[in-house]
């Protein structure tokens, strides 16, 4: 059973860059899955940020595209998120998740989430 | 404003049946894209509850069921239990991005 674990700084200064990593265990990141980032501001709903395939192919939410970069490190079996020029509006719990056609492209596995606060 | 519209809250007594609606449009649900449902207990990550409109992952009780028609989808929960109290989200695809409903808080009275 694949497991996902997010890691990274819990506090980022305004105008800085948020950097998170999602470690994949129990399976290979080179399998037929898309690897995504989803965030949830405190008390609010879920927002899809973007995704990556092991080939390096990416798709991003148009509302965040200019600030987001998602990359994959196959040697470490992990993928990463970078969000630049952050503001307080980017304060949220950040989840990594995966989906595949086997699950009709539903997010079947989620990490536990990591809280990131943007504050000086 | 979410692309998929859900009621902010629903409630029901133990043993009752409740439904949660997810209303979309011709660019998402109405375009034929699948709808998925997630359950989020307080302080935890979302958990896949229904995938592909009406399929249950192993381990999800058959009290939970999903359906889709036209530009809408629904999640039904029968035999309501206290442990069902959670937030529920629908999800689909629209114009090159994955979209979620705003979420529905289920209260078990």
mmCIF file of C-alpha atoms in Angstrom:
data_model
loop_
_atom_site.group_PDB
_atom_site.id
_atom_site.type_symbol
_atom_site.label_atom_id
_atom_site.label_comp_id
_atom_site.label_asym_id
_atom_site.label_seq_id
_atom_site.Cartn_x
_atom_site.Cartn_y
_atom_site.Cartn_z
ATOM 1 C CA UNK A 1 0.000 0.000 0.000
ATOM 2 C CA UNK A 2 1.454 3.321 -1.102
ATOM 3 C CA UNK A 3 1.897 5.921 1.625
ATOM 4 C CA UNK A 4 2.621 9.618 1.237
ATOM 5 C CA UNK A 5 4.339 11.923 3.723
ATOM 6 C CA UNK A 6 4.681 15.689 3.370
ATOM 7 C CA UNK A 7 7.571 17.619 4.855
ATOM 8 C CA UNK A 8 8.842 21.167 4.859
ATOM 9 C CA UNK A 9 8.923 24.438 6.807
ATOM 10 C CA UNK A 10 5.769 25.282 8.726
ATOM 11 C CA UNK A 11 6.418 29.023 8.542
ATOM 12 C CA UNK A 12 7.239 31.081 5.456
ATOM 13 C CA UNK A 13 7.716 34.832 5.261
ATOM 14 C CA UNK A 14 5.525 36.941 2.965
ATOM 15 C CA UNK A 15 6.973 37.293 -0.546
ATOM 16 C CA UNK A 16 9.086 34.208 0.088
ATOM 17 C CA UNK A 17 8.903 30.761 -1.495
ATOM 18 C CA UNK A 18 7.035 27.849 0.041
ATOM 19 C CA UNK A 19 8.847 24.543 -0.500
ATOM 20 C CA UNK A 20 7.390 21.147 0.365
ATOM 21 C CA UNK A 21 8.355 17.562 -0.398
ATOM 22 C CA UNK A 22 6.178 14.470 -0.555
ATOM 23 C CA UNK A 23 7.951 11.179 0.111
ATOM 24 C CA UNK A 24 6.429 8.110 -1.532
ATOM 25 C CA UNK A 25 6.752 4.770 0.278
ATOM 26 C CA UNK A 26 5.358 1.329 -0.424
ATOM 27 C CA UNK A 27 5.533 1.871 -4.166
ATOM 28 C CA UNK A 28 7.471 3.517 -6.973
ATOM 29 C CA UNK A 29 6.957 7.072 -8.077
ATOM 30 C CA UNK A 30 7.567 5.728 -11.579
ATOM 31 C CA UNK A 31 4.335 3.730 -11.476
ATOM 32 C CA UNK A 32 1.252 4.713 -13.478
ATOM 33 C CA UNK A 33 0.075 7.408 -11.089
ATOM 34 C CA UNK A 34 -0.216 11.143 -11.234
ATOM 35 C CA UNK A 35 1.121 12.886 -8.142
ATOM 36 C CA UNK A 36 -0.712 15.978 -6.953
ATOM 37 C CA UNK A 37 -0.718 18.786 -4.432
ATOM 38 C CA UNK A 38 -3.970 19.963 -2.848
ATOM 39 C CA UNK A 39 -4.343 22.665 -0.216
ATOM 40 C CA UNK A 40 -6.975 23.640 2.346
ATOM 41 C CA UNK A 41 -6.995 27.069 4.025
ATOM 42 C CA UNK A 42 -8.124 27.009 7.659
ATOM 43 C CA UNK A 43 -11.864 26.409 7.847
ATOM 44 C CA UNK A 44 -12.236 26.313 4.069
ATOM 45 C CA UNK A 45 -12.507 23.824 1.237
ATOM 46 C CA UNK A 46 -10.037 21.938 -0.936
ATOM 47 C CA UNK A 47 -8.119 23.495 -3.832
ATOM 48 C CA UNK A 48 -6.103 21.525 -6.388
ATOM 49 C CA UNK A 49 -2.687 23.088 -6.991
ATOM 50 C CA UNK A 50 -1.117 20.906 -9.637
ATOM 51 C CA UNK A 51 0.264 17.504 -10.587
ATOM 52 C CA UNK A 52 3.214 15.679 -12.076
ATOM 53 C CA UNK A 53 3.844 12.357 -13.801
ATOM 54 C CA UNK A 54 7.128 10.490 -13.374
ATOM 55 C CA UNK A 55 8.080 11.539 -16.901
ATOM 56 C CA UNK A 56 8.120 15.123 -15.683
ATOM 57 C CA UNK A 57 4.908 16.145 -17.381
ATOM 58 C CA UNK A 58 3.007 18.697 -15.288
ATOM 59 C CA UNK A 59 -0.366 20.395 -15.086
ATOM 60 C CA UNK A 60 -1.152 23.375 -12.886
ATOM 61 C CA UNK A 61 -4.205 25.215 -11.615
ATOM 62 C CA UNK A 62 -4.409 28.294 -13.859
ATOM 63 C CA UNK A 63 -5.047 30.504 -10.834
ATOM 64 C CA UNK A 64 -1.650 29.539 -9.391
ATOM 65 C CA UNK A 65 0.301 28.626 -12.511
ATOM 66 C CA UNK A 66 2.535 31.696 -12.548
ATOM 67 C CA UNK A 67 3.821 30.915 -9.042
ATOM 68 C CA UNK A 68 3.914 27.106 -8.933
ATOM 69 C CA UNK A 69 6.584 24.581 -9.835
ATOM 70 C CA UNK A 70 6.187 20.849 -9.204
ATOM 71 C CA UNK A 71 9.133 18.551 -9.756
ATOM 72 C CA UNK A 72 9.933 14.870 -9.312
ATOM 73 C CA UNK A 73 13.057 13.159 -7.976
ATOM 74 C CA UNK A 74 12.911 9.523 -9.019
ATOM 75 C CA UNK A 75 16.178 8.665 -7.237
ATOM 76 C CA UNK A 76 14.615 9.685 -3.919
ATOM 77 C CA UNK A 77 11.096 8.486 -4.784
ATOM 78 C CA UNK A 78 9.607 11.862 -4.005
ATOM 79 C CA UNK A 79 8.077 14.922 -5.592
ATOM 80 C CA UNK A 80 8.131 18.550 -4.556
ATOM 81 C CA UNK A 81 6.143 21.770 -4.606
ATOM 82 C CA UNK A 82 7.464 25.297 -4.825
ATOM 83 C CA UNK A 83 5.096 28.255 -4.521
ATOM 84 C CA UNK A 84 6.657 31.663 -4.928
ATOM 85 C CA UNK A 85 5.665 35.171 -3.844
ATOM 86 C CA UNK A 86 3.504 33.852 -1.036
ATOM 87 C CA UNK A 87 1.024 35.946 0.926
ATOM 88 C CA UNK A 88 -1.197 35.273 3.912
ATOM 89 C CA UNK A 89 -3.764 33.865 1.470
ATOM 90 C CA UNK A 90 -1.425 30.921 0.899
ATOM 91 C CA UNK A 91 -1.680 29.864 4.548
ATOM 92 C CA UNK A 92 -3.169 26.386 4.439
ATOM 93 C CA UNK A 93 -2.767 22.698 5.110
ATOM 94 C CA UNK A 94 -0.956 21.281 2.098
ATOM 95 C CA UNK A 95 -1.669 17.687 1.095
ATOM 96 C CA UNK A 96 0.040 15.496 -1.442
ATOM 97 C CA UNK A 97 -2.155 12.891 -3.111
ATOM 98 C CA UNK A 98 -2.126 10.448 -6.010
ATOM 99 C CA UNK A 99 -4.571 9.225 -8.596
ATOM 100 C CA UNK A 100 -4.633 6.759 -11.447
ATOM 101 C CA UNK A 101 -6.999 5.470 -14.063
ATOM 102 C CA UNK A 102 -7.474 2.364 -11.907
ATOM 103 C CA UNK A 103 -9.483 4.569 -9.579
ATOM 104 C CA UNK A 104 -11.260 6.503 -12.334
ATOM 105 C CA UNK A 105 -8.776 9.308 -11.595
ATOM 106 C CA UNK A 106 -9.960 9.787 -8.023
ATOM 107 C CA UNK A 107 -7.430 10.757 -5.358
ATOM 108 C CA UNK A 108 -7.209 7.371 -3.644
ATOM 109 C CA UNK A 109 -4.226 8.024 -1.394
ATOM 110 C CA UNK A 110 -3.506 11.204 0.590
ATOM 111 C CA UNK A 111 -0.696 12.286 2.847
ATOM 112 C CA UNK A 112 -1.543 13.410 6.361
ATOM 113 C CA UNK A 113 -1.040 17.050 5.396
ATOM 114 C CA UNK A 114 1.301 19.738 6.641
ATOM 115 C CA UNK A 115 0.284 23.171 7.899
ATOM 116 C CA UNK A 116 2.099 26.108 6.341
ATOM 117 C CA UNK A 117 1.650 29.587 7.770
ATOM 118 C CA UNK A 118 2.717 32.682 5.869
ATOM 119 C CA UNK A 119 3.689 35.338 8.368
ATOM 120 C CA UNK A 120 6.538 37.669 9.190
ATOM 121 C CA UNK B 1 -17.131 30.398 -5.274
ATOM 122 C CA UNK B 2 -16.678 26.715 -6.101
ATOM 123 C CA UNK B 3 -17.310 25.331 -9.567
ATOM 124 C CA UNK B 4 -19.247 22.490 -7.950
ATOM 125 C CA UNK B 5 -22.012 23.574 -5.577
ATOM 126 C CA UNK B 6 -22.779 21.683 -2.387
ATOM 127 C CA UNK B 7 -25.114 22.628 0.491
ATOM 128 C CA UNK B 8 -23.029 24.016 3.380
ATOM 129 C CA UNK B 9 -24.648 21.702 5.883
ATOM 130 C CA UNK B 10 -27.034 18.793 6.292
ATOM 131 C CA UNK B 11 -28.167 16.961 9.390
ATOM 132 C CA UNK B 12 -30.002 13.844 10.416
ATOM 133 C CA UNK B 13 -30.774 11.660 13.379
ATOM 134 C CA UNK B 14 -29.074 8.307 13.922
ATOM 135 C CA UNK B 15 -30.554 5.656 11.650
ATOM 136 C CA UNK B 16 -31.949 8.165 9.161
ATOM 137 C CA UNK B 17 -31.020 8.691 5.530
ATOM 138 C CA UNK B 18 -29.415 11.873 4.255
ATOM 139 C CA UNK B 19 -28.326 13.009 0.830
ATOM 140 C CA UNK B 20 -25.724 15.546 -0.221
ATOM 141 C CA UNK B 21 -26.008 17.124 -3.636
ATOM 142 C CA UNK B 22 -23.234 18.302 -5.920
ATOM 143 C CA UNK B 23 -24.364 20.581 -8.718
ATOM 144 C CA UNK B 24 -22.103 21.295 -11.646
ATOM 145 C CA UNK B 25 -22.492 22.372 -15.250
ATOM 146 C CA UNK B 26 -22.025 21.306 -18.846
ATOM 147 C CA UNK B 27 -18.259 21.863 -18.578
ATOM 148 C CA UNK B 28 -17.704 19.398 -15.750
ATOM 149 C CA UNK B 29 -20.245 16.824 -14.558
ATOM 150 C CA UNK B 30 -22.482 17.427 -17.567
ATOM 151 C CA UNK B 31 -19.545 16.862 -19.897
ATOM 152 C CA UNK B 32 -19.361 13.283 -18.690
ATOM 153 C CA UNK B 33 -16.521 13.589 -16.213
ATOM 154 C CA UNK B 34 -16.657 11.269 -13.240
ATOM 155 C CA UNK B 35 -17.596 12.492 -9.777
ATOM 156 C CA UNK B 36 -15.786 11.363 -6.658
ATOM 157 C CA UNK B 37 -16.662 11.872 -3.001
ATOM 158 C CA UNK B 38 -14.380 12.306 -0.004
ATOM 159 C CA UNK B 39 -15.014 12.192 3.723
ATOM 160 C CA UNK B 40 -12.909 14.414 5.958
ATOM 161 C CA UNK B 41 -13.073 13.803 9.682
ATOM 162 C CA UNK B 42 -11.980 16.703 11.913
ATOM 163 C CA UNK B 43 -8.231 17.262 11.805
ATOM 164 C CA UNK B 44 -7.561 14.531 9.271
ATOM 165 C CA UNK B 45 -6.853 14.222 5.564
ATOM 166 C CA UNK B 46 -9.687 13.573 3.122
ATOM 167 C CA UNK B 47 -10.493 9.924 2.543
ATOM 168 C CA UNK B 48 -11.859 8.538 -0.717
ATOM 169 C CA UNK B 49 -15.456 7.461 -0.159
ATOM 170 C CA UNK B 50 -16.944 7.019 -3.646
ATOM 171 C CA UNK B 51 -15.092 6.959 -6.963
ATOM 172 C CA UNK B 52 -16.303 6.902 -10.522
ATOM 173 C CA UNK B 53 -19.741 8.220 -9.522
ATOM 174 C CA UNK B 54 -20.915 5.120 -7.679
ATOM 175 C CA UNK B 55 -18.058 2.796 -6.735
ATOM 176 C CA UNK B 56 -16.998 2.146 -3.155
ATOM 177 C CA UNK B 57 -13.378 1.404 -2.212
ATOM 178 C CA UNK B 58 -12.817 -1.688 -0.142
ATOM 179 C CA UNK B 59 -13.653 -0.997 3.482
ATOM 180 C CA UNK B 60 -16.271 1.686 2.854
ATOM 181 C CA UNK B 61 -19.636 0.526 4.249
ATOM 182 C CA UNK B 62 -22.444 -0.034 1.773
ATOM 183 C CA UNK B 63 -24.423 2.569 3.734
ATOM 184 C CA UNK B 64 -22.651 5.044 1.452
ATOM 185 C CA UNK B 65 -23.746 5.270 -2.176
ATOM 186 C CA UNK B 66 -23.252 7.675 -5.036
ATOM 187 C CA UNK B 67 -25.159 8.552 -8.168
ATOM 188 C CA UNK B 68 -24.876 10.950 -11.070
ATOM 189 C CA UNK B 69 -27.438 12.378 -13.465
ATOM 190 C CA UNK B 70 -27.058 15.190 -15.948
ATOM 191 C CA UNK B 71 -25.068 18.007 -14.400
ATOM 192 C CA UNK B 72 -25.448 16.804 -10.802
ATOM 193 C CA UNK B 73 -24.356 14.050 -8.484
ATOM 194 C CA UNK B 74 -25.494 12.888 -5.062
ATOM 195 C CA UNK B 75 -24.070 11.091 -2.078
ATOM 196 C CA UNK B 76 -26.534 9.139 0.038
ATOM 197 C CA UNK B 77 -25.881 7.868 3.519
ATOM 198 C CA UNK B 78 -28.348 5.444 5.059
ATOM 199 C CA UNK B 79 -28.499 4.187 8.645
ATOM 200 C CA UNK B 80 -26.762 7.355 9.851
ATOM 201 C CA UNK B 81 -24.223 6.805 12.623
ATOM 202 C CA UNK B 82 -22.472 9.233 14.964
ATOM 203 C CA UNK B 83 -19.144 8.402 13.317
ATOM 204 C CA UNK B 84 -20.440 9.754 10.001
ATOM 205 C CA UNK B 85 -20.264 13.301 11.343
ATOM 206 C CA UNK B 86 -17.685 14.900 9.033
ATOM 207 C CA UNK B 87 -17.181 17.174 6.050
ATOM 208 C CA UNK B 88 -17.946 15.720 2.628
ATOM 209 C CA UNK B 89 -16.526 16.948 -0.670
ATOM 210 C CA UNK B 90 -17.387 16.114 -4.261
ATOM 211 C CA UNK B 91 -14.747 16.360 -6.982
ATOM 212 C CA UNK B 92 -14.692 16.307 -10.767
ATOM 213 C CA UNK B 93 -12.800 17.755 -13.732
ATOM 214 C CA UNK B 94 -13.367 21.050 -15.528
ATOM 215 C CA UNK B 95 -11.387 22.897 -18.157
ATOM 216 C CA UNK B 96 -8.000 21.296 -17.503
ATOM 217 C CA UNK B 97 -8.157 21.258 -13.738
ATOM 218 C CA UNK B 98 -9.506 19.143 -10.935
ATOM 219 C CA UNK B 99 -12.282 20.913 -9.063
ATOM 220 C CA UNK B 100 -13.879 20.354 -5.685
ATOM 221 C CA UNK B 101 -17.205 21.307 -4.240
ATOM 222 C CA UNK B 102 -17.217 23.731 -1.332
ATOM 223 C CA UNK B 103 -17.887 20.927 1.121
ATOM 224 C CA UNK B 104 -20.870 19.895 3.222
ATOM 225 C CA UNK B 105 -20.788 19.518 6.983
ATOM 226 C CA UNK B 106 -22.870 16.556 8.129
ATOM 227 C CA UNK B 107 -24.176 16.795 11.668
ATOM 228 C CA UNK B 108 -25.616 13.716 13.351
ATOM 229 C CA UNK B 109 -28.248 14.967 15.771
#
